[in-house]
JSON list of C-alpha atoms in Angstrom, two decimals:
[
{"chain": "A", "resi": 15, "resn": "ASN", "atom": "CA", "xyz": [-288.03, -7.55, -17.36]},
{"chain": "A", "resi": 16, "resn": "ALA", "atom": "CA", "xyz": [-285.79, -7.12, -14.41]},
{"chain": "A", "resi": 17, "resn": "GLY", "atom": "CA", "xyz": [-284.96, -3.59, -15.34]},
{"chain": "A", "resi": 18, "resn": "VAL", "atom": "CA", "xyz": [-281.42, -2.45, -13.63]},
{"chain": "A", "resi": 19, "resn": "THR", "atom": "CA", "xyz": [-279.92, -5.03, -11.40]},
{"chain": "A", "resi": 20, "resn": "GLN", "atom": "CA", "xyz": [-276.86, -4.45, -9.29]},
{"chain": "A", "resi": 21, "resn": "THR", "atom": "CA", "xyz": [-274.42, -6.94, -7.62]},
{"chain": "A", "resi": 22, "resn": "PRO", "atom": "CA", "xyz": [-273.49, -6.89, -4.76]},
{"chain": "A", "resi": 23, "resn": "LYS", "atom": "CA", "xyz": [-276.22, -5.29, -2.63]},
{"chain": "A", "resi": 24, "resn": "PHE", "atom": "CA", "xyz": [-273.66, -5.05, 0.26]},
{"chain": "A", "resi": 25, "resn": "GLN", "atom": "CA", "xyz": [-269.91, -5.13, 0.47]},
{"chain": "A", "resi": 26, "resn": "VAL", "atom": "CA", "xyz": [-267.31, -4.37, 3.14]},
{"chain": "A", "resi": 27, "resn": "LEU", "atom": "CA", "xyz": [-263.76, -3.39, 2.07]},
{"chain": "A", "resi": 28, "resn": "LYS", "atom": "CA", "xyz": [-260.42, -2.90, 4.01]},
{"chain": "A", "resi": 29, "resn": "THR", "atom": "CA", "xyz": [-258.44, 0.11, 2.74]},
{"chain": "A", "resi": 30, "resn": "GLY", "atom": "CA", "xyz": [-256.56, -0.43, -0.44]},
{"chain": "A", "resi": 31, "resn": "GLN", "atom": "CA", "xyz": [-258.68, -3.52, -1.65]},
{"chain": "A", "resi": 32, "resn": "SER", "atom": "CA", "xyz": [-260.09, -3.54, -4.90]},
{"chain": "A", "resi": 33, "resn": "MET", "atom": "CA", "xyz": [-263.49, -4.54, -6.28]},
{"chain": "A", "resi": 34, "resn": "THR", "atom": "CA", "xyz": [-266.05, -4.16, -8.97]},
{"chain": "A", "resi": 35, "resn": "LEU", "atom": "CA", "xyz": [-269.40, -3.30, -8.99]},
{"chain": "A", "resi": 36, "resn": "GLN", "atom": "CA", "xyz": [-271.77, -4.57, -11.67]},
{"chain": "A", "resi": 37, "resn": "CYS", "atom": "CA", "xyz": [-274.63, -3.33, -13.32]},
{"chain": "A", "resi": 38, "resn": "ALA", "atom": "CA", "xyz": [-276.71, -4.61, -16.17]},
{"chain": "A", "resi": 39, "resn": "GLN", "atom": "CA", "xyz": [-279.94, -3.66, -18.05]},
{"chain": "A", "resi": 40, "resn": "ASP", "atom": "CA", "xyz": [-282.27, -5.34, -19.85]},
{"chain": "A", "resi": 41, "resn": "MET", "atom": "CA", "xyz": [-284.16, -2.56, -21.00]},
{"chain": "A", "resi": 42, "resn": "ASN", "atom": "CA", "xyz": [-282.02, -1.80, -24.44]},
{"chain": "A", "resi": 43, "resn": "HIS", "atom": "CA", "xyz": [-281.12, 1.59, -23.16]},
{"chain": "A", "resi": 44, "resn": "ASN", "atom": "CA", "xyz": [-277.93, 3.40, -24.72]},
{"chain": "A", "resi": 45, "resn": "SER", "atom": "CA", "xyz": [-277.17, 5.42, -21.88]},
{"chain": "A", "resi": 46, "resn": "MET", "atom": "CA", "xyz": [-276.13, 4.22, -18.56]},
{"chain": "A", "resi": 47, "resn": "TYR", "atom": "CA", "xyz": [-275.03, 5.93, -15.32]},
{"chain": "A", "resi": 48, "resn": "TRP", "atom": "CA", "xyz": [-273.11, 5.32, -11.89]},
{"chain": "A", "resi": 49, "resn": "TYR", "atom": "CA", "xyz": [-274.07, 7.76, -9.20]},
{"chain": "A", "resi": 50, "resn": "ARG", "atom": "CA", "xyz": [-272.99, 7.88, -5.41]},
{"chain": "A", "resi": 51, "resn": "GLN", "atom": "CA", "xyz": [-275.11, 8.91, -2.45]},
{"chain": "A", "resi": 52, "resn": "ASP", "atom": "CA", "xyz": [-273.80, 10.36, 0.75]},
{"chain": "A", "resi": 53, "resn": "PRO", "atom": "CA", "xyz": [-276.13, 11.97, 3.37]},
{"chain": "A", "resi": 54, "resn": "GLY", "atom": "CA", "xyz": [-276.68, 15.73, 2.79]},
{"chain": "A", "resi": 55, "resn": "MET", "atom": "CA", "xyz": [-274.91, 15.31, -0.54]},
{"chain": "A", "resi": 56, "resn": "GLY", "atom": "CA", "xyz": [-277.65, 14.13, -2.83]},
{"chain": "A", "resi": 57, "resn": "LEU", "atom": "CA", "xyz": [-276.91, 11.85, -5.83]},
{"chain": "A", "resi": 58, "resn": "ARG", "atom": "CA", "xyz": [-273.73, 12.81, -7.59]},
{"chain": "A", "resi": 59, "resn": "LEU", "atom": "CA", "xyz": [-272.48, 11.38, -11.21]},
{"chain": "A", "resi": 60, "resn": "ILE", "atom": "CA", "xyz": [-269.56, 9.39, -11.10]},
{"chain": "A", "resi": 61, "resn": "TYR", "atom": "CA", "xyz": [-269.39, 8.40, -14.74]},
{"chain": "A", "resi": 62, "resn": "TYR", "atom": "CA", "xyz": [-271.56, 7.87, -17.48]},
{"chain": "A", "resi": 63, "resn": "SER", "atom": "CA", "xyz": [-271.76, 6.09, -20.90]},
{"chain": "A", "resi": 64, "resn": "ALA", "atom": "CA", "xyz": [-273.93, 7.58, -23.55]},
{"chain": "A", "resi": 65, "resn": "SER", "atom": "CA", "xyz": [-273.67, 4.46, -25.89]},
{"chain": "A", "resi": 66, "resn": "GLU", "atom": "CA", "xyz": [-271.97, 1.45, -26.00]},
{"chain": "A", "resi": 67, "resn": "GLY", "atom": "CA", "xyz": [-268.11, 1.72, -26.55]},
{"chain": "A", "resi": 68, "resn": "THR", "atom": "CA", "xyz": [-268.09, 5.36, -24.90]},
{"chain": "A", "resi": 69, "resn": "THR", "atom": "CA", "xyz": [-267.55, 6.59, -21.14]},
{"chain": "A", "resi": 70, "resn": "ASP", "atom": "CA", "xyz": [-267.35, 10.21, -19.61]},
{"chain": "A", "resi": 71, "resn": "LYS", "atom": "CA", "xyz": [-266.08, 11.48, -16.66]},
{"chain": "A", "resi": 72, "resn": "GLY", "atom": "CA", "xyz": [-269.03, 12.92, -14.24]},
{"chain": "A", "resi": 73, "resn": "GLU", "atom": "CA", "xyz": [-268.69, 15.24, -11.35]},
{"chain": "A", "resi": 74, "resn": "VAL", "atom": "CA", "xyz": [-266.98, 12.74, -9.06]},
{"chain": "A", "resi": 75, "resn": "PRO", "atom": "CA", "xyz": [-264.82, 10.31, -11.15]},
{"chain": "A", "resi": 76, "resn": "ASN", "atom": "CA", "xyz": [-261.45, 10.21, -9.17]},
{"chain": "A", "resi": 77, "resn": "GLY", "atom": "CA", "xyz": [-260.76, 6.95, -7.59]},
{"chain": "A", "resi": 78, "resn": "TYR", "atom": "CA", "xyz": [-262.93, 5.04, -10.15]},
{"chain": "A", "resi": 79, "resn": "ASN", "atom": "CA", "xyz": [-263.03, 3.43, -13.48]},
{"chain": "A", "resi": 80, "resn": "VAL", "atom": "CA", "xyz": [-265.64, 2.17, -15.42]},
{"chain": "A", "resi": 81, "resn": "SER", "atom": "CA", "xyz": [-266.04, -0.40, -18.56]},
{"chain": "A", "resi": 82, "resn": "ARG", "atom": "CA", "xyz": [-269.12, -0.49, -20.69]},
{"chain": "A", "resi": 83, "resn": "LEU", "atom": "CA", "xyz": [-268.86, -4.01, -21.39]},
{"chain": "A", "resi": 84, "resn": "ASN", "atom": "CA", "xyz": [-271.46, -4.25, -23.88]},
{"chain": "A", "resi": 85, "resn": "LYS", "atom": "CA", "xyz": [-274.84, -2.49, -24.28]},
{"chain": "A", "resi": 86, "resn": "ARG", "atom": "CA", "xyz": [-276.51, -4.39, -21.29]},
{"chain": "A", "resi": 87, "resn": "GLU", "atom": "CA", "xyz": [-273.60, -3.77, -18.73]},
{"chain": "A", "resi": 88, "resn": "PHE", "atom": "CA", "xyz": [-271.67, -1.06, -17.10]},
{"chain": "A", "resi": 89, "resn": "SER", "atom": "CA", "xyz": [-269.27, -1.73, -14.40]},
{"chain": "A", "resi": 90, "resn": "LEU", "atom": "CA", "xyz": [-267.67, 0.50, -11.85]},
{"chain": "A", "resi": 91, "resn": "ARG", "atom": "CA", "xyz": [-264.20, -0.41, -10.56]},
{"chain": "A", "resi": 92, "resn": "LEU", "atom": "CA", "xyz": [-262.38, 0.61, -7.37]},
{"chain": "A", "resi": 93, "resn": "GLU", "atom": "CA", "xyz": [-258.80, 0.18, -7.86]},
{"chain": "A", "resi": 94, "resn": "SER", "atom": "CA", "xyz": [-257.83, 1.17, -4.15]},
{"chain": "A", "resi": 95, "resn": "ALA", "atom": "CA", "xyz": [-260.53, 1.63, -2.16]},
{"chain": "A", "resi": 96, "resn": "ALA", "atom": "CA", "xyz": [-260.39, 4.25, 0.54]},
{"chain": "A", "resi": 97, "resn": "PRO", "atom": "CA", "xyz": [-262.86, 5.47, 3.30]},
{"chain": "A", "resi": 98, "resn": "SER", "atom": "CA", "xyz": [-264.12, 8.39, 1.44]},
{"chain": "A", "resi": 99, "resn": "GLN", "atom": "CA", "xyz": [-265.60, 5.79, -0.97]},
{"chain": "A", "resi": 100, "resn": "THR", "atom": "CA", "xyz": [-267.82, 4.65, 1.84]},
{"chain": "A", "resi": 101, "resn": "SER", "atom": "CA", "xyz": [-271.34, 5.33, 0.16]},
{"chain": "A", "resi": 102, "resn": "VAL", "atom": "CA", "xyz": [-274.45, 3.88, -1.58]},
{"chain": "A", "resi": 103, "resn": "TYR", "atom": "CA", "xyz": [-273.83, 3.29, -5.39]},
{"chain": "A", "resi": 104, "resn": "PHE", "atom": "CA", "xyz": [-276.61, 3.54, -7.84]},
{"chain": "A", "resi": 105, "resn": "CYS", "atom": "CA", "xyz": [-276.51, 2.46, -11.45]},
{"chain": "A", "resi": 106, "resn": "ALA", "atom": "CA", "xyz": [-279.01, 3.87, -13.78]},
{"chain": "A", "resi": 107, "resn": "SER", "atom": "CA", "xyz": [-280.08, 3.60, -17.33]},
{"chain": "A", "resi": 108, "resn": "THR", "atom": "CA", "xyz": [-282.26, 5.57, -19.55]},
{"chain": "A", "resi": 109, "resn": "LEU", "atom": "CA", "xyz": [-284.13, 6.25, -22.55]},
{"chain": "A", "resi": 110, "resn": "ASN", "atom": "CA", "xyz": [-286.07, 9.37, -21.53]},
{"chain": "A", "resi": 111, "resn": "GLU", "atom": "CA", "xyz": [-286.78, 8.41, -17.81]},
{"chain": "A", "resi": 112, "resn": "GLN", "atom": "CA", "xyz": [-283.83, 7.44, -15.79]},
{"chain": "A", "resi": 113, "resn": "PHE", "atom": "CA", "xyz": [-284.13, 3.98, -13.91]},
{"chain": "A", "resi": 114, "resn": "PHE", "atom": "CA", "xyz": [-282.34, 2.84, -11.36]},
{"chain": "A", "resi": 115, "resn": "GLY", "atom": "CA", "xyz": [-280.80, -0.37, -9.85]},
{"chain": "A", "resi": 116, "resn": "PRO", "atom": "CA", "xyz": [-281.42, -1.36, -6.17]},
{"chain": "A", "resi": 117, "resn": "GLY", "atom": "CA", "xyz": [-278.17, 0.23, -5.26]},
{"chain": "A", "resi": 118, "resn": "THR", "atom": "CA", "xyz": [-274.94, -1.14, -3.39]},
{"chain": "A", "resi": 119, "resn": "ARG", "atom": "CA", "xyz": [-273.99, -0.15, -0.03]},
{"chain": "A", "resi": 120, "resn": "LEU", "atom": "CA", "xyz": [-270.25, -0.30, 0.20]},
{"chain": "A", "resi": 121, "resn": "THR", "atom": "CA", "xyz": [-268.23, 0.41, 3.52]},
{"chain": "A", "resi": 122, "resn": "VAL", "atom": "CA", "xyz": [-264.50, 0.99, 3.53]},
{"chain": "A", "resi": 123, "resn": "LEU", "atom": "CA", "xyz": [-262.73, 0.35, 6.63]},
{"chain": "B", "resi": 8, "resn": "ARG", "atom": "CA", "xyz": [-274.07, 28.10, -5.56]},
{"chain": "B", "resi": 9, "resn": "LYS", "atom": "CA", "xyz": [-275.48, 24.52, -5.76]},
{"chain": "B", "resi": 10, "resn": "GLU", "atom": "CA", "xyz": [-277.00, 23.84, -9.15]},
{"chain": "B", "resi": 11, "resn": "VAL", "atom": "CA", "xyz": [-280.55, 22.36, -7.58]},
{"chain": "B", "resi": 12, "resn": "GLU", "atom": "CA", "xyz": [-281.37, 23.68, -4.42]},
{"chain": "B", "resi": 13, "resn": "GLN", "atom": "CA", "xyz": [-284.04, 22.03, -2.30]},
{"chain": "B", "resi": 14, "resn": "ASP", "atom": "CA", "xyz": [-285.23, 22.61, 1.55]},
{"chain": "B", "resi": 15, "resn": "PRO", "atom": "CA", "xyz": [-284.22, 19.58, 3.13]},
{"chain": "B", "resi": 16, "resn": "GLY", "atom": "CA", "xyz": [-287.10, 19.52, 5.54]},
{"chain": "B", "resi": 17, "resn": "PRO", "atom": "CA", "xyz": [-288.62, 17.45, 7.29]},
{"chain": "B", "resi": 18, "resn": "PHE", "atom": "CA", "xyz": [-291.96, 18.53, 6.65]},
{"chain": "B", "resi": 19, "resn": "ASN", "atom": "CA", "xyz": [-294.25, 16.99, 8.99]},
{"chain": "B", "resi": 20, "resn": "VAL", "atom": "CA", "xyz": [-297.72, 17.16, 8.00]},
{"chain": "B", "resi": 21, "resn": "PRO", "atom": "CA", "xyz": [-301.20, 15.33, 8.99]},
{"chain": "B", "resi": 22, "resn": "GLU", "atom": "CA", "xyz": [-303.04, 12.99, 6.78]},
{"chain": "B", "resi": 23, "resn": "GLY", "atom": "CA", "xyz": [-305.08, 14.88, 4.64]},
{"chain": "B", "resi": 24, "resn": "ALA", "atom": "CA", "xyz": [-303.20, 17.99, 4.25]},
{"chain": "B", "resi": 25, "resn": "THR", "atom": "CA", "xyz": [-301.84, 19.56, 1.41]},
{"chain": "B", "resi": 26, "resn": "VAL", "atom": "CA", "xyz": [-298.03, 20.24, 1.09]},
{"chain": "B", "resi": 27, "resn": "ALA", "atom": "CA", "xyz": [-295.80, 22.03, -1.37]},
{"chain": "B", "resi": 28, "resn": "PHE", "atom": "CA", "xyz": [-291.96, 21.76, -2.14]},
{"chain": "B", "resi": 29, "resn": "ASN", "atom": "CA", "xyz": [-290.12, 24.41, -4.40]},
{"chain": "B", "resi": 30, "resn": "CYS", "atom": "CA", "xyz": [-286.98, 23.56, -5.88]},
{"chain": "B", "resi": 31, "resn": "THR", "atom": "CA", "xyz": [-284.47, 26.18, -7.92]},
{"chain": "B", "resi": 32, "resn": "TYR", "atom": "CA", "xyz": [-282.09, 25.56, -10.33]},
{"chain": "B", "resi": 33, "resn": "SER", "atom": "CA", "xyz": [-279.01, 27.70, -11.46]},
{"chain": "B", "resi": 34, "resn": "ASN", "atom": "CA", "xyz": [-278.61, 26.81, -15.10]},
{"chain": "B", "resi": 35, "resn": "SER", "atom": "CA", "xyz": [-280.90, 28.70, -17.30]},
{"chain": "B", "resi": 36, "resn": "ALA", "atom": "CA", "xyz": [-280.13, 26.46, -20.25]},
{"chain": "B", "resi": 37, "resn": "SER", "atom": "CA", "xyz": [-281.80, 23.32, -18.40]},
{"chain": "B", "resi": 38, "resn": "GLN", "atom": "CA", "xyz": [-283.78, 21.38, -20.46]},
{"chain": "B", "resi": 39, "resn": "SER", "atom": "CA", "xyz": [-286.23, 19.06, -18.68]},
{"chain": "B", "resi": 40, "resn": "PHE", "atom": "CA", "xyz": [-287.52, 18.49, -15.07]},
{"chain": "B", "resi": 41, "resn": "PHE", "atom": "CA", "xyz": [-288.59, 16.11, -12.82]},
{"chain": "B", "resi": 42, "resn": "TRP", "atom": "CA", "xyz": [-289.82, 15.01, -9.68]},
{"chain": "B", "resi": 43, "resn": "TYR", "atom": "CA", "xyz": [-288.18, 11.58, -8.41]},
{"chain": "B", "resi": 44, "resn": "ARG", "atom": "CA", "xyz": [-289.39, 9.97, -4.94]},
{"chain": "B", "resi": 45, "resn": "GLN", "atom": "CA", "xyz": [-287.18, 7.88, -2.82]},
{"chain": "B", "resi": 46, "resn": "ASP", "atom": "CA", "xyz": [-287.81, 5.75, 0.00]},
{"chain": "B", "resi": 47, "resn": "CYS", "atom": "CA", "xyz": [-285.67, 5.00, 2.69]},
{"chain": "B", "resi": 48, "resn": "ARG", "atom": "CA", "xyz": [-282.66, 2.61, 1.58]},
{"chain": "B", "resi": 49, "resn": "LYS", "atom": "CA", "xyz": [-284.02, 2.37, -1.82]},
{"chain": "B", "resi": 50, "resn": "GLU", "atom": "CA", "xyz": [-283.44, 3.48, -5.26]},
{"chain": "B", "resi": 51, "resn": "PRO", "atom": "CA", "xyz": [-284.77, 6.91, -6.49]},
{"chain": "B", "resi": 52, "resn": "LYS", "atom": "CA", "xyz": [-287.97, 6.28, -8.76]},
{"chain": "B", "resi": 53, "resn": "LEU", "atom": "CA", "xyz": [-289.58, 8.91, -11.23]},
{"chain": "B", "resi": 54, "resn": "LEU", "atom": "CA", "xyz": [-292.69, 10.46, -9.69]},
{"chain": "B", "resi": 55, "resn": "MET", "atom": "CA", "xyz": [-293.50, 12.88, -12.53]},
{"chain": "B", "resi": 56, "resn": "SER", "atom": "CA", "xyz": [-291.91, 14.92, -15.44]},
{"chain": "B", "resi": 57, "resn": "VAL", "atom": "CA", "xyz": [-292.47, 18.62, -15.39]},
{"chain": "B", "resi": 58, "resn": "TYR", "atom": "CA", "xyz": [-293.62, 20.45, -18.20]},
{"chain": "B", "resi": 59, "resn": "SER", "atom": "CA", "xyz": [-293.63, 24.20, -18.75]},
{"chain": "B", "resi": 60, "resn": "SER", "atom": "CA", "xyz": [-297.65, 24.11, -18.96]},
{"chain": "B", "resi": 61, "resn": "GLY", "atom": "CA", "xyz": [-297.97, 22.32, -15.43]},
{"chain": "B", "resi": 62, "resn": "ASN", "atom": "CA", "xyz": [-299.03, 18.75, -15.22]},
{"chain": "B", "resi": 63, "resn": "GLU", "atom": "CA", "xyz": [-300.94, 16.87, -12.65]},
{"chain": "B", "resi": 64, "resn": "ASP", "atom": "CA", "xyz": [-301.24, 12.97, -11.89]},
{"chain": "B", "resi": 65, "resn": "GLY", "atom": "CA", "xyz": [-303.72, 12.36, -9.48]},
{"chain": "B", "resi": 66, "resn": "ARG", "atom": "CA", "xyz": [-303.04, 14.22, -6.12]},
{"chain": "B", "resi": 67, "resn": "PHE", "atom": "CA", "xyz": [-299.77, 15.60, -7.45]},
{"chain": "B", "resi": 68, "resn": "THR", "atom": "CA", "xyz": [-299.29, 18.27, -9.27]},
{"chain": "B", "resi": 69, "resn": "ALA", "atom": "CA", "xyz": [-295.83, 19.99, -10.76]},
{"chain": "B", "resi": 70, "resn": "GLN", "atom": "CA", "xyz": [-295.28, 23.71, -12.08]},
{"chain": "B", "resi": 71, "resn": "LEU", "atom": "CA", "xyz": [-292.23, 24.96, -13.80]},
{"chain": "B", "resi": 72, "resn": "ASN", "atom": "CA", "xyz": [-291.25, 28.63, -13.73]},
{"chain": "B", "resi": 73, "resn": "ARG", "atom": "CA", "xyz": [-288.56, 29.10, -16.37]},
{"chain": "B", "resi": 74, "resn": "ALA", "atom": "CA", "xyz": [-288.55, 32.94, -15.41]},
{"chain": "B", "resi": 75, "resn": "SER", "atom": "CA", "xyz": [-287.55, 32.37, -11.91]},
{"chain": "B", "resi": 76, "resn": "GLN", "atom": "CA", "xyz": [-285.98, 29.02, -12.48]},
{"chain": "B", "resi": 77, "resn": "TYR", "atom": "CA", "xyz": [-287.86, 27.26, -9.86]},
{"chain": "B", "resi": 78, "resn": "ILE", "atom": "CA", "xyz": [-290.24, 24.01, -10.10]},
{"chain": "B", "resi": 79, "resn": "SER", "atom": "CA", "xyz": [-292.71, 23.16, -7.47]},
{"chain": "B", "resi": 80, "resn": "LEU", "atom": "CA", "xyz": [-294.62, 20.18, -6.36]},
{"chain": "B", "resi": 81, "resn": "LEU", "atom": "CA", "xyz": [-297.69, 20.13, -4.57]},
{"chain": "B", "resi": 82, "resn": "ILE", "atom": "CA", "xyz": [-299.41, 17.19, -2.93]},
{"chain": "B", "resi": 83, "resn": "ARG", "atom": "CA", "xyz": [-303.00, 17.33, -1.91]},
{"chain": "B", "resi": 84, "resn": "ASP", "atom": "CA", "xyz": [-304.77, 14.89, 0.21]},
{"chain": "B", "resi": 85, "resn": "SER", "atom": "CA", "xyz": [-301.67, 13.67, 1.92]},
{"chain": "B", "resi": 86, "resn": "LYS", "atom": "CA", "xyz": [-301.32, 9.57, 2.77]},
{"chain": "B", "resi": 87, "resn": "LEU", "atom": "CA", "xyz": [-299.22, 8.02, 5.27]},
{"chain": "B", "resi": 88, "resn": "SER", "atom": "CA", "xyz": [-297.77, 6.50, 2.19]},
{"chain": "B", "resi": 89, "resn": "ASP", "atom": "CA", "xyz": [-296.55, 9.55, 0.90]},
{"chain": "B", "resi": 90, "resn": "SER", "atom": "CA", "xyz": [-293.93, 9.77, 3.49]},
{"chain": "B", "resi": 91, "resn": "ALA", "atom": "CA", "xyz": [-290.60, 9.75, 1.45]},
{"chain": "B", "resi": 92, "resn": "THR", "atom": "CA", "xyz": [-287.59, 11.87, 0.04]},
{"chain": "B", "resi": 93, "resn": "TYR", "atom": "CA", "xyz": [-288.70, 13.97, -2.88]},
{"chain": "B", "resi": 94, "resn": "LEU", "atom": "CA", "xyz": [-286.09, 14.90, -5.07]},
{"chain": "B", "resi": 95, "resn": "CYS", "atom": "CA", "xyz": [-286.04, 17.75, -7.60]},
{"chain": "B", "resi": 96, "resn": "VAL", "atom": "CA", "xyz": [-283.92, 16.63, -10.56]},
{"chain": "B", "resi": 97, "resn": "VAL", "atom": "CA", "xyz": [-282.76, 18.62, -13.60]},
{"chain": "B", "resi": 98, "resn": "ASN", "atom": "CA", "xyz": [-281.34, 17.78, -17.28]},
{"chain": "B", "resi": 99, "resn": "THR", "atom": "CA", "xyz": [-279.03, 20.28, -18.58]},
{"chain": "B", "resi": 100, "resn": "GLY", "atom": "CA", "xyz": [-279.26, 18.67, -22.05]},
{"chain": "B", "resi": 101, "resn": "THR", "atom": "CA", "xyz": [-276.04, 16.72, -22.37]},
{"chain": "B", "resi": 102, "resn": "ALA", "atom": "CA", "xyz": [-276.20, 12.90, -22.85]},
{"chain": "B", "resi": 103, "resn": "SER", "atom": "CA", "xyz": [-279.32, 12.94, -20.57]},
{"chain": "B", "resi": 104, "resn": "LYS", "atom": "CA", "xyz": [-277.26, 13.93, -17.55]},
{"chain": "B", "resi": 105, "resn": "LEU", "atom": "CA", "xyz": [-279.20, 14.50, -14.62]},
{"chain": "B", "resi": 106, "resn": "THR", "atom": "CA", "xyz": [-278.28, 17.10, -11.78]},
{"chain": "B", "resi": 107, "resn": "PHE", "atom": "CA", "xyz": [-280.15, 16.03, -8.51]},
{"chain": "B", "resi": 108, "resn": "GLY", "atom": "CA", "xyz": [-281.34, 18.10, -5.72]},
{"chain": "B", "resi": 109, "resn": "THR", "atom": "CA", "xyz": [-280.34, 16.74, -2.28]},
{"chain": "B", "resi": 110, "resn": "GLY", "atom": "CA", "xyz": [-284.09, 16.13, -1.82]},
{"chain": "B", "resi": 111, "resn": "THR", "atom": "CA", "xyz": [-286.84, 17.01, 0.75]},
{"chain": "B", "resi": 112, "resn": "ARG", "atom": "CA", "xyz": [-288.16, 15.00, 3.15]},
{"chain": "B", "resi": 113, "resn": "LEU", "atom": "CA", "xyz": [-291.86, 14.38, 3.87]},
{"chain": "B", "resi": 114, "resn": "GLN", "atom": "CA", "xyz": [-293.23, 12.63, 6.80]},
{"chain": "B", "resi": 115, "resn": "VAL", "atom": "CA", "xyz": [-297.15, 12.16, 6.95]},
{"chain": "B", "resi": 116, "resn": "THR", "atom": "CA", "xyz": [-298.76, 11.54, 10.23]},
{"chain": "B", "resi": 117, "resn": "LEU", "atom": "CA", "xyz": [-301.67, 10.49, 11.59]}
]
């Protein structure tokens, strides 16, 4: 099992560009999550999906959209990137324990 | 007040020392509690769940005090490899949404 995979690992964007962060899990988990982690702020929930076909806002959803494409995949889209979105993004899935992907380091110039 | 509060440290301890971290949470309805470990530039990984009765896993002991709304993690006989950031995590019960503390950094030295 690969667990939770994320692509890309690194990305540099210019302000206003768009991109989609991809996440997939092969553990047959119902719930999936997107977090961002910034120095001194800890992990903050952006969006989550309790089951296939449902998505809900977390603590910091502004500037992001998500798609739960199927049970395996949960993508995060930045429509118009801003420097404030420079962060490390983690995807996670859960049955009881949350398993995290390796993260995407995003820099917005 | 933050939902989950931790001392950011760093805690610098020599190998073999015992070190303890505390964490407080604000939501009395919180259902479950965890300690995660995060190495530099890596993803968080579950270290242990925290049960009301307290639980132990080798050199690690976790305790929960619901009345005072705090969680503790005790590490005995610290190893160099224990150097990491320890995240206190609380589940408030909706859709397995977890709230993370900002982490306590531990540095174990020779």
